[in-house]
Tab-separated table of C-alpha atoms in Angstrom:
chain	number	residue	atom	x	y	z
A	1	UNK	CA	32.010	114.996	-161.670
A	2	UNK	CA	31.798	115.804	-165.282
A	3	UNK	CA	30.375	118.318	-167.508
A	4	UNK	CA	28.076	118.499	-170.444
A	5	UNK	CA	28.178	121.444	-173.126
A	6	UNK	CA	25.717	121.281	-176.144
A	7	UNK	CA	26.596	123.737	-179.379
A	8	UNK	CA	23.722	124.722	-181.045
A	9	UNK	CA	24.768	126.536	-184.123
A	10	UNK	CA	22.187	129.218	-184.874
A	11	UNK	CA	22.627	132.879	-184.576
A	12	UNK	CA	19.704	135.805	-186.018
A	13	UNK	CA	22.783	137.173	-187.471
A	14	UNK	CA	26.331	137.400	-188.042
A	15	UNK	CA	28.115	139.265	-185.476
A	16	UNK	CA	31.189	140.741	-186.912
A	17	UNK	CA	34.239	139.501	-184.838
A	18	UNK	CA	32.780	135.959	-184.395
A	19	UNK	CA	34.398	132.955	-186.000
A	20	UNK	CA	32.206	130.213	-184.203
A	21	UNK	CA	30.063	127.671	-185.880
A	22	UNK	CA	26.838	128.546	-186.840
A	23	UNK	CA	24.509	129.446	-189.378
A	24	UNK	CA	21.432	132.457	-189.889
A	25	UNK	CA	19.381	130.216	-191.616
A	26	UNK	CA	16.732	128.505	-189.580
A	27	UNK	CA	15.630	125.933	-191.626
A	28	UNK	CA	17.785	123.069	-190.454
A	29	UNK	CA	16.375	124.008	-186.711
A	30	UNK	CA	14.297	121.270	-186.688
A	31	UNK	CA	16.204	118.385	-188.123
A	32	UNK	CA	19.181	119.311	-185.774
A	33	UNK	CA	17.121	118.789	-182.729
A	34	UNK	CA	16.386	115.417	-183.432
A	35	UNK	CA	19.948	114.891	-184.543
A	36	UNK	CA	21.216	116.413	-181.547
A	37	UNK	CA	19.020	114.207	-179.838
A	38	UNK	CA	20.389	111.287	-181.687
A	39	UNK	CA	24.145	112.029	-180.634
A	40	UNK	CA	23.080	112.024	-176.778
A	41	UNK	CA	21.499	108.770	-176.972
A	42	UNK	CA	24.554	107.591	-179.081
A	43	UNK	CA	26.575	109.181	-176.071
A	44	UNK	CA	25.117	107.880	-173.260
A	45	UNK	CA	27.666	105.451	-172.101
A	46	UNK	CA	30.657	108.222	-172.180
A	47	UNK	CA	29.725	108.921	-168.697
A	48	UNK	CA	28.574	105.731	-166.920
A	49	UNK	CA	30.175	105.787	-164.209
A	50	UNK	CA	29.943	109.789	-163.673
A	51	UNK	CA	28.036	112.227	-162.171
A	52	UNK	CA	27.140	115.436	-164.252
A	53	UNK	CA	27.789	118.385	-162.300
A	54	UNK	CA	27.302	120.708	-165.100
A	55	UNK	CA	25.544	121.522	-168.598
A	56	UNK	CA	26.066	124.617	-170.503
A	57	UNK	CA	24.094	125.458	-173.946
A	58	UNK	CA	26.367	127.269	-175.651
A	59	UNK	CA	26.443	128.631	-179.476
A	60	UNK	CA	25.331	130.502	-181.741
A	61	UNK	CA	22.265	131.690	-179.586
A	62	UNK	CA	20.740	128.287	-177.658
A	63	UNK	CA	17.526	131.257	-176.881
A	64	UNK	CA	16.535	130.261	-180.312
A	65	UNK	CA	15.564	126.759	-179.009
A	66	UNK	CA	11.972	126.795	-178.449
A	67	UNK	CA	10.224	125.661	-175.529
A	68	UNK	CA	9.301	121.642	-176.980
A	69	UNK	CA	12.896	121.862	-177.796
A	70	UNK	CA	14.156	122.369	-174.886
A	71	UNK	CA	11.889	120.356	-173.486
A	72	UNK	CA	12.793	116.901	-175.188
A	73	UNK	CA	16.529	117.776	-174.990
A	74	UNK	CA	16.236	117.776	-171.399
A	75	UNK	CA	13.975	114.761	-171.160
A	76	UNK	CA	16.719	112.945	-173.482
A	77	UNK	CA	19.740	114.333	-171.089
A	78	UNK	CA	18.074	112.842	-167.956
A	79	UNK	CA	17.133	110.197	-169.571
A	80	UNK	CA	20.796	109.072	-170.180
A	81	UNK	CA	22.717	110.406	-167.862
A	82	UNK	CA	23.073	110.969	-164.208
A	83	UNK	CA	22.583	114.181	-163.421
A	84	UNK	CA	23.659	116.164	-160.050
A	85	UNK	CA	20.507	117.546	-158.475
A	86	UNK	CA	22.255	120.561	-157.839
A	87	UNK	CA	23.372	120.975	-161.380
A	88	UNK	CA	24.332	123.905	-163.096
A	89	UNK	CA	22.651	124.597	-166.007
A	90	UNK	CA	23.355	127.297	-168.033
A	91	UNK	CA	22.031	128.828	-171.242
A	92	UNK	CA	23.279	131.541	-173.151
A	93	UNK	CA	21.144	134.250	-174.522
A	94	UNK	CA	20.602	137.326	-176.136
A	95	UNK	CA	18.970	139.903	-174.688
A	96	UNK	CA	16.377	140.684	-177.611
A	97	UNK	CA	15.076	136.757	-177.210
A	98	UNK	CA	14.624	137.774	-173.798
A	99	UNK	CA	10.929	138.548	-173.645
A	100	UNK	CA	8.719	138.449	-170.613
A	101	UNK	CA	7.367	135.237	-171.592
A	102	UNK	CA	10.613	133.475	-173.205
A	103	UNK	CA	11.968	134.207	-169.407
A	104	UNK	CA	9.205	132.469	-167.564
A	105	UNK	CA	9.597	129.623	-169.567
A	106	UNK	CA	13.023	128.973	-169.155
A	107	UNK	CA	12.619	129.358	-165.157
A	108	UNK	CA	9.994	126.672	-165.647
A	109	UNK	CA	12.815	124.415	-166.937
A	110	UNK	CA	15.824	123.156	-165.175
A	111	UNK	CA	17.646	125.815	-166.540
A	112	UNK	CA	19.021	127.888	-163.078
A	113	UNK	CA	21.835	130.395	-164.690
A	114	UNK	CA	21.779	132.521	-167.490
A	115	UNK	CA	24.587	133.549	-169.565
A	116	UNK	CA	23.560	137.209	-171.441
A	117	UNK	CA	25.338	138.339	-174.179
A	118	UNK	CA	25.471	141.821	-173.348
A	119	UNK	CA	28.989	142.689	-174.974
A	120	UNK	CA	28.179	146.434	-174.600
A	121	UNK	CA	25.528	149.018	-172.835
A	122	UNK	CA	26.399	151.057	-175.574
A	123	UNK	CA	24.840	151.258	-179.020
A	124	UNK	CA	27.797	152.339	-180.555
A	125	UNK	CA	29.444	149.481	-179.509
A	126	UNK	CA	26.845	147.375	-180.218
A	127	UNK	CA	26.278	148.386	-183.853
A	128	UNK	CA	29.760	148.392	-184.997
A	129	UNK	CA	29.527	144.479	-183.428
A	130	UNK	CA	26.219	143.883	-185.691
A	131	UNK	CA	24.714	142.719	-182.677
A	132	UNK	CA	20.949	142.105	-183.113
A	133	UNK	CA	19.727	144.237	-179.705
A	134	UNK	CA	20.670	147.730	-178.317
A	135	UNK	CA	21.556	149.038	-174.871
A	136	UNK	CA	18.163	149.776	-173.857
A	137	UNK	CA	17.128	145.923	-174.078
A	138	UNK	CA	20.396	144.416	-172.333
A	139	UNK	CA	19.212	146.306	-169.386
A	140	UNK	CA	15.232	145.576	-169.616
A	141	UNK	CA	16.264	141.877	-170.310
A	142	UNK	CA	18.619	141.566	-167.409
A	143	UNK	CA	16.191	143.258	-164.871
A	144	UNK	CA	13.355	141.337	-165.712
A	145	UNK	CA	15.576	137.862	-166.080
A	146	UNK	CA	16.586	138.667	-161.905
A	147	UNK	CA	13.207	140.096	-161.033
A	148	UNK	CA	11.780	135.998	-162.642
A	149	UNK	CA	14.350	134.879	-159.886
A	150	UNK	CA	17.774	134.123	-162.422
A	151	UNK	CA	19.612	135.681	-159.738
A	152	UNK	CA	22.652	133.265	-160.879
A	153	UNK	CA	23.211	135.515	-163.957
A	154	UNK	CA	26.620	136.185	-165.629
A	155	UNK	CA	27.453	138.149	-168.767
A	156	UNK	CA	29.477	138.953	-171.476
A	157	UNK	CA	31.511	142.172	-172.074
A	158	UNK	CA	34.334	143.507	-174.493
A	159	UNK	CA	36.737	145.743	-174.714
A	160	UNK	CA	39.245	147.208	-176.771
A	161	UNK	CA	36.497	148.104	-179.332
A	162	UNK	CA	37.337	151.369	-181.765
A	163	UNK	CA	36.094	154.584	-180.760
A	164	UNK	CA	35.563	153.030	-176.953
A	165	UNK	CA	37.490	155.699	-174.734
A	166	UNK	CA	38.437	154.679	-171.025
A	167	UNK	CA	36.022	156.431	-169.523
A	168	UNK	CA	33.223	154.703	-171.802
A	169	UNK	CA	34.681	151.265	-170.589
A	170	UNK	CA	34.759	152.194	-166.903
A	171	UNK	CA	30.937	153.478	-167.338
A	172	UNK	CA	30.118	149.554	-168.931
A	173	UNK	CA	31.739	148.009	-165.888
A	174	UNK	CA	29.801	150.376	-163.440
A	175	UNK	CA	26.281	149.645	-164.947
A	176	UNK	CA	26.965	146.264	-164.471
A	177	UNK	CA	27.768	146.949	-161.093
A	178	UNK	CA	25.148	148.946	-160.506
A	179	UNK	CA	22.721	145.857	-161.896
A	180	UNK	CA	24.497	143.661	-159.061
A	181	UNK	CA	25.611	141.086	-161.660
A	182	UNK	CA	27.175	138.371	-160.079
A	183	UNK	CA	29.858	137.094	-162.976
A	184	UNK	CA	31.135	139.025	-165.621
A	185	UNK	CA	33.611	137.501	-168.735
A	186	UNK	CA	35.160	140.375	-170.526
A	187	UNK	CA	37.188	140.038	-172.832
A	188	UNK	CA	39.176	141.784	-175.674
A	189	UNK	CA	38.217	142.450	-179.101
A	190	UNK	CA	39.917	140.091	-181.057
A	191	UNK	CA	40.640	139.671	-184.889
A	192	UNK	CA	39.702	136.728	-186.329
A	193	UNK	CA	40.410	135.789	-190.153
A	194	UNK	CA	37.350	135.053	-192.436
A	195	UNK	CA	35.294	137.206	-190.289
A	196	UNK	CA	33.430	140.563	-191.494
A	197	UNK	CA	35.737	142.882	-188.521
A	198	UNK	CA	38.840	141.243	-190.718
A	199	UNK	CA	37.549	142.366	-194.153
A	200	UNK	CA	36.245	145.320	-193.010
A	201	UNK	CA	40.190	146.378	-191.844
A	202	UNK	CA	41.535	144.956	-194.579
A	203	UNK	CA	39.327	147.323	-196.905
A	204	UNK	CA	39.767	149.799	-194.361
A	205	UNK	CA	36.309	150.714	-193.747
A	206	UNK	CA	37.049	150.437	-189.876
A	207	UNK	CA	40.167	151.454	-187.623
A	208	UNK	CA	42.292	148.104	-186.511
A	209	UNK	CA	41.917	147.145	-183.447
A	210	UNK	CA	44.785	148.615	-180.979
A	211	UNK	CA	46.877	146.041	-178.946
A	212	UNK	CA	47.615	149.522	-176.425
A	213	UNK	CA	44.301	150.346	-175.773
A	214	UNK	CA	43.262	146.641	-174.919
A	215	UNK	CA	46.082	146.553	-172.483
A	216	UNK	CA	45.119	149.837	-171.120
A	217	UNK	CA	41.090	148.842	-170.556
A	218	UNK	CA	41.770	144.980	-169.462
A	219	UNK	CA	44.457	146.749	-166.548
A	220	UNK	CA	41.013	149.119	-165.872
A	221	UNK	CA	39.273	145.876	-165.811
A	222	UNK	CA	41.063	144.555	-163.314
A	223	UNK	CA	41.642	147.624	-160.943
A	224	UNK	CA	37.618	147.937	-161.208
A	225	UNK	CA	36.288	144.420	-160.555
A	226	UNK	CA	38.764	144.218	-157.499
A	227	UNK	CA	37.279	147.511	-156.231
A	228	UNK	CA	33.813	146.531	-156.494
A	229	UNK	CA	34.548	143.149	-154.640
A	230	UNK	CA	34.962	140.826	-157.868
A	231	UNK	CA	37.616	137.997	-157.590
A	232	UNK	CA	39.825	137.482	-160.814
A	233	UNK	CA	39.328	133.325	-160.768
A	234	UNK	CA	40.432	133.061	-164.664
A	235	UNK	CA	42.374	136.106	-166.541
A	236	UNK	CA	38.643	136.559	-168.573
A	237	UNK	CA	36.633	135.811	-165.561
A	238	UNK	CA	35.380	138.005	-162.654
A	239	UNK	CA	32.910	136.755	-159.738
A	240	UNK	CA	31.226	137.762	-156.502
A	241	UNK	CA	32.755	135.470	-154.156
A	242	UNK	CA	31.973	131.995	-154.521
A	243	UNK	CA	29.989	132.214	-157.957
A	244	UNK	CA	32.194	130.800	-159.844
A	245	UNK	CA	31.327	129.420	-163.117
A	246	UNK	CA	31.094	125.638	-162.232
A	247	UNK	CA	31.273	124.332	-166.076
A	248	UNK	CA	34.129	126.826	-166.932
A	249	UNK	CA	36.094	125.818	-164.094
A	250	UNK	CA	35.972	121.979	-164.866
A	251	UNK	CA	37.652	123.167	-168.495
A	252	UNK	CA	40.405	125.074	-166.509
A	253	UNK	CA	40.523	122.240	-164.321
A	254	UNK	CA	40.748	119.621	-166.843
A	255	UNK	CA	37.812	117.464	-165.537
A	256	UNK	CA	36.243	115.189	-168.194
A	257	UNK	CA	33.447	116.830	-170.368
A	258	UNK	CA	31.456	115.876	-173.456
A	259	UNK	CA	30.593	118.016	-176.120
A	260	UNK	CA	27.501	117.664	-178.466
A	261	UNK	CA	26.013	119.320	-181.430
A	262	UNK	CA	28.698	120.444	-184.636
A	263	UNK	CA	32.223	121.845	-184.179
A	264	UNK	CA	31.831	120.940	-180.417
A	265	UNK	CA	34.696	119.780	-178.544
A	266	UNK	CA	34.916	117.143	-175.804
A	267	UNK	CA	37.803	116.248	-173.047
A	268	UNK	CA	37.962	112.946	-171.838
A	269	UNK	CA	41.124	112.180	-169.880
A	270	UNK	CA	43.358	110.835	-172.289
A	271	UNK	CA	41.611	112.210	-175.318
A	272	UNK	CA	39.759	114.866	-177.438
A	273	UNK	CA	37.152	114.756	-179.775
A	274	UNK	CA	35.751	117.090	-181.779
A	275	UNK	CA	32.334	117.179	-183.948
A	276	UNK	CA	32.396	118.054	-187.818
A	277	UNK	CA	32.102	121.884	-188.463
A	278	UNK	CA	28.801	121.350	-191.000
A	279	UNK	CA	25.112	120.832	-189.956
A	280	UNK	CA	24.489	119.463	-193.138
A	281	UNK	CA	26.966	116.502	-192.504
A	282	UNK	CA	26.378	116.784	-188.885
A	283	UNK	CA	22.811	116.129	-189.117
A	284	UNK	CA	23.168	113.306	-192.329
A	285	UNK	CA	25.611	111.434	-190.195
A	286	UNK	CA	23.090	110.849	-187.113
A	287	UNK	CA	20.049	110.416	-189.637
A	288	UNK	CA	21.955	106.906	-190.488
A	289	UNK	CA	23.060	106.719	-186.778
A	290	UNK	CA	26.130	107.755	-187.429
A	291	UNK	CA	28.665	109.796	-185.153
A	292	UNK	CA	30.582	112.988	-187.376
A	293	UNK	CA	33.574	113.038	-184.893
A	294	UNK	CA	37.536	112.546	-184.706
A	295	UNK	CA	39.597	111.832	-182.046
A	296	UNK	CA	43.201	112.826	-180.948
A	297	UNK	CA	44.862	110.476	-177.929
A	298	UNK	CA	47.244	112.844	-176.024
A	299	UNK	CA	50.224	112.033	-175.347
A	300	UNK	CA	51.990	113.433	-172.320
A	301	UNK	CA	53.202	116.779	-174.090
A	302	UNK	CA	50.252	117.359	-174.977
A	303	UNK	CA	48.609	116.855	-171.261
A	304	UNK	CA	51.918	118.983	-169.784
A	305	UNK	CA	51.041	121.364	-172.310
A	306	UNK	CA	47.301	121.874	-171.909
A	307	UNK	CA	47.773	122.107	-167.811
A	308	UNK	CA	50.655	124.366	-168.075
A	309	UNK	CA	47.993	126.681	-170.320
A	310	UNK	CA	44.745	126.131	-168.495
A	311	UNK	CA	46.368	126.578	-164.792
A	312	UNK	CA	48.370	129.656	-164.997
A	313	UNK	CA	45.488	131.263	-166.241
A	314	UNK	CA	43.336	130.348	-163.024
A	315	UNK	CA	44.232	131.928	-159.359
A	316	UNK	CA	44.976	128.482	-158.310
A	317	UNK	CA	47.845	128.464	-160.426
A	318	UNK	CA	50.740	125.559	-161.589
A	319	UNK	CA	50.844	122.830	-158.392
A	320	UNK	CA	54.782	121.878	-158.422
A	321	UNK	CA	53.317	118.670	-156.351
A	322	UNK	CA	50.360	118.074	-159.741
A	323	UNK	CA	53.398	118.416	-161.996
A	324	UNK	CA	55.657	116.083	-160.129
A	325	UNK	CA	52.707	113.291	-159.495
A	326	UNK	CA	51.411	113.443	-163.014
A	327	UNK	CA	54.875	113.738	-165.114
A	328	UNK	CA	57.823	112.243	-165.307
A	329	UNK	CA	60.739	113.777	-164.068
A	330	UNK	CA	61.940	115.073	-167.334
A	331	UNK	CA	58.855	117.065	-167.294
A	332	UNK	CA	59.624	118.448	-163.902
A	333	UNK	CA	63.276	119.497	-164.326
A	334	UNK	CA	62.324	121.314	-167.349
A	335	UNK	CA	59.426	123.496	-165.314
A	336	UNK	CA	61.501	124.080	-162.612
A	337	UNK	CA	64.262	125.274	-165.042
A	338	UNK	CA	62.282	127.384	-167.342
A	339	UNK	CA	59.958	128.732	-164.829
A	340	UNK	CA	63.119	130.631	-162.890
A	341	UNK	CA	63.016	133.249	-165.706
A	342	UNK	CA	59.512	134.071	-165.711
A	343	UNK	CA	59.896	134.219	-161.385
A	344	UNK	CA	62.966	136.981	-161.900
A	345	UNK	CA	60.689	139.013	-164.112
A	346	UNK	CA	57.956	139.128	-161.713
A	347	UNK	CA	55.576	137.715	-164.425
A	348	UNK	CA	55.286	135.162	-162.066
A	349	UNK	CA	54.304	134.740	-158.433
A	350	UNK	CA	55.697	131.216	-156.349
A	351	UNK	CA	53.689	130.033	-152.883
A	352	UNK	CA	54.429	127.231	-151.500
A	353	UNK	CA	55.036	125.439	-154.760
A	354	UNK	CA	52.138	127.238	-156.213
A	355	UNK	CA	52.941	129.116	-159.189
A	356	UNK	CA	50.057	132.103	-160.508
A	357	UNK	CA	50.327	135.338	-163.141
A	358	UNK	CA	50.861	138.601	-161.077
A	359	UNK	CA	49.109	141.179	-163.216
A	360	UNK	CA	51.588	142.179	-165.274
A	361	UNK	CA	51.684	138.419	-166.206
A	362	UNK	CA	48.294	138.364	-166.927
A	363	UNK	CA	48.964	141.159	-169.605
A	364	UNK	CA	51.717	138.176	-170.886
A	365	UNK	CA	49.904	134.945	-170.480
A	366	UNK	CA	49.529	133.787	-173.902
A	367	UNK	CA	53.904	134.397	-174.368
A	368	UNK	CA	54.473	133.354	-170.325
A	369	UNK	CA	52.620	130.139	-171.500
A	370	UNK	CA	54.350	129.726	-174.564
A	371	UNK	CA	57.249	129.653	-173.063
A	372	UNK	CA	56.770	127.002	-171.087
A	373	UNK	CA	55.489	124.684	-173.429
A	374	UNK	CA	57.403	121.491	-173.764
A	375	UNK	CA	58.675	120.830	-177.306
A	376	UNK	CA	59.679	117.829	-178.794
């Protein structure tokens, strides 16, 4: 099974911690449908001999696609490739797109699973963000979105925000509770360079962001969900049981998927690839039929690397048995070697050759992970 994730690179505006591609100008809207049209027929043959299990519109704010554009982007994805009936098919959206009538035409689509980017029930937090809805329309938009039968829904929540006290963060988690949301990502405010949250600390027109407090609200994040019956499946990732994210999971579990649209990535076995960054270009290169991509072949550091990263962070861990199948056994003598100091620590939990983050590992992952990267 494989996975298909399309980037469409328009936003209403600028957020101010986000450093993805896209742009607040909607003129090119047009003319990057029909290029993004022209990279999936250009595409097709990646996945021949696959089944699609999953497709994911991701962005920038893929709720900005109108209803004809969904429409022939769908037609054009069935069209050339084979596509799981039971599919996964997710869109992410704001909640101020989310009127009554944008709703009932994405449940007349194949679209079954929304992803809303709630980030706060707050308006504080959701005006320092820039974020182009308030509190009161995350709510209406998620209640109406379940009560049109998106009962698949999953959204988007941060912490570690200025001026967000513990008690403020346990009262976002609750309403989300209390709204019987099935998967919630959460994750910390982070500071990006080039984005407006980095000038504005540099010029010191807002507090930095506090590396204490994070840790502080993503260990409340964690005592919370597990209260209120949510499994940790991926350090970011919280779920009822058995709602996993299907085309997150095939990332953490390296299975092949295809990226399309600008700055999107794609994994396919032995390779990346990974669109131009411009729509300009982007869309110039597939008016003359062109593809605006580059490649990188992995070698096997690079694969050791990636499923040392992606595995640890998942609660089905490191397989000693994956490592020793896949790698040679240079690569398995130096896991088993460097992994003993991370197991005396307690960072890190061994099962039966399983190997997973105990929560104060999860608080480490990025330096656990680090660590036992393979260097040349």
């Amino acid at each position: 099974m494989a996975g298909i994730y399309l980037h469409i690179p328009f936003c209403k505006q600028a957020c101010n911690y986000c450093d993805f591609h896209f742009s607040t100008s909607m003129k090119m809207k047009a003319d990057f449908v029909k290029a993004l049209i022209q990279e999936i027929e250009l595409r097709k043959e990646v996945f021949d001999n696959e089944v699609i299990s999953s497709i994911y519109f991701g962005g920038g704010t893929p709720s900005l696609l109108s209803k004809e554009e969904l429409d022939i982007i769908f037609e054009t994805l069935y069209k050339s490739f084979t596509i799981d009936a039971n599919a996964e098919i997710t869109l992410e959206a704001n909640p101020d797109d989310l009127t009554f009538e944008k709703i009932s035409e994405l449940k007349d689509s194949p679209i079954n699973r929304l992803s809303i980017g709630v980030q706060s029930f707050r308006d504080e937090d959701l005006r320092f963000m820039n974020r182009a809805h308030c509190a009161k329309e995350a709510l209406k938009a998620i209640k109406m979105s379940q009560n049109a039968g998106f009962h698949n829904l999953t959204i988007d929540l941060i912490y570690g925000t200025p001026g967000m006290s513990n008690e403020a963060w346990i009262q976002n988690l609750k309403t989300s509770f209390d709204l019987n949301i099935l998967h919630v990502s959460a994750y910390a405010l982070t500071v990006e360079e080039k984005t407006a949250l980095h000038h504005q600390i540099l010029m010191n027109k807002v507090a930095p962001v506090s590396e204490q407090q994070s840790a502080v609200q993503f260990e409340l994040l964690m005592t919370e969900m597990s209260k209120n019956g949510y499994e940790q499946y991926e350090i970011s990732n919280f779920c009822k049981p058995n709602c996993y994210s299907r085309h997150n999971s095939s990332y953490w579990k390296k299975d092949n998927y295809l990226g399309l649209g600008p700055s999107a990535h794609s994994y396919l076995g032995n390779s990346r690839l990974w669109n131009i960054s411009n729509n300009v270009k982007y869309i110039k290169a597939l008016a003359q039929g062109k593809l605006s991509s580059e490649e990188e072949v992995l070698s096997q550091y690079d694969k050791y690397n990636e499923y040392i990263m992606t595995s640890l962070r998942t609660k089905w861990g490191c397989c000693l048995n994956q490592i020793e199948n896949d790698f040679s056994t240079a690569f398995v003598d130096y896991f088993k070697a460097e992994i003993k100091a991370q197991l005396k620590t307690g960072n890190v939990i061994e099962k039966e050759g399983i190997y997973t983050l105990s929560g104060s590992g999860k608080l480490l992952a990025d330096r656990i992970t680090s660590d036992l990267f393979f260097i040349q």
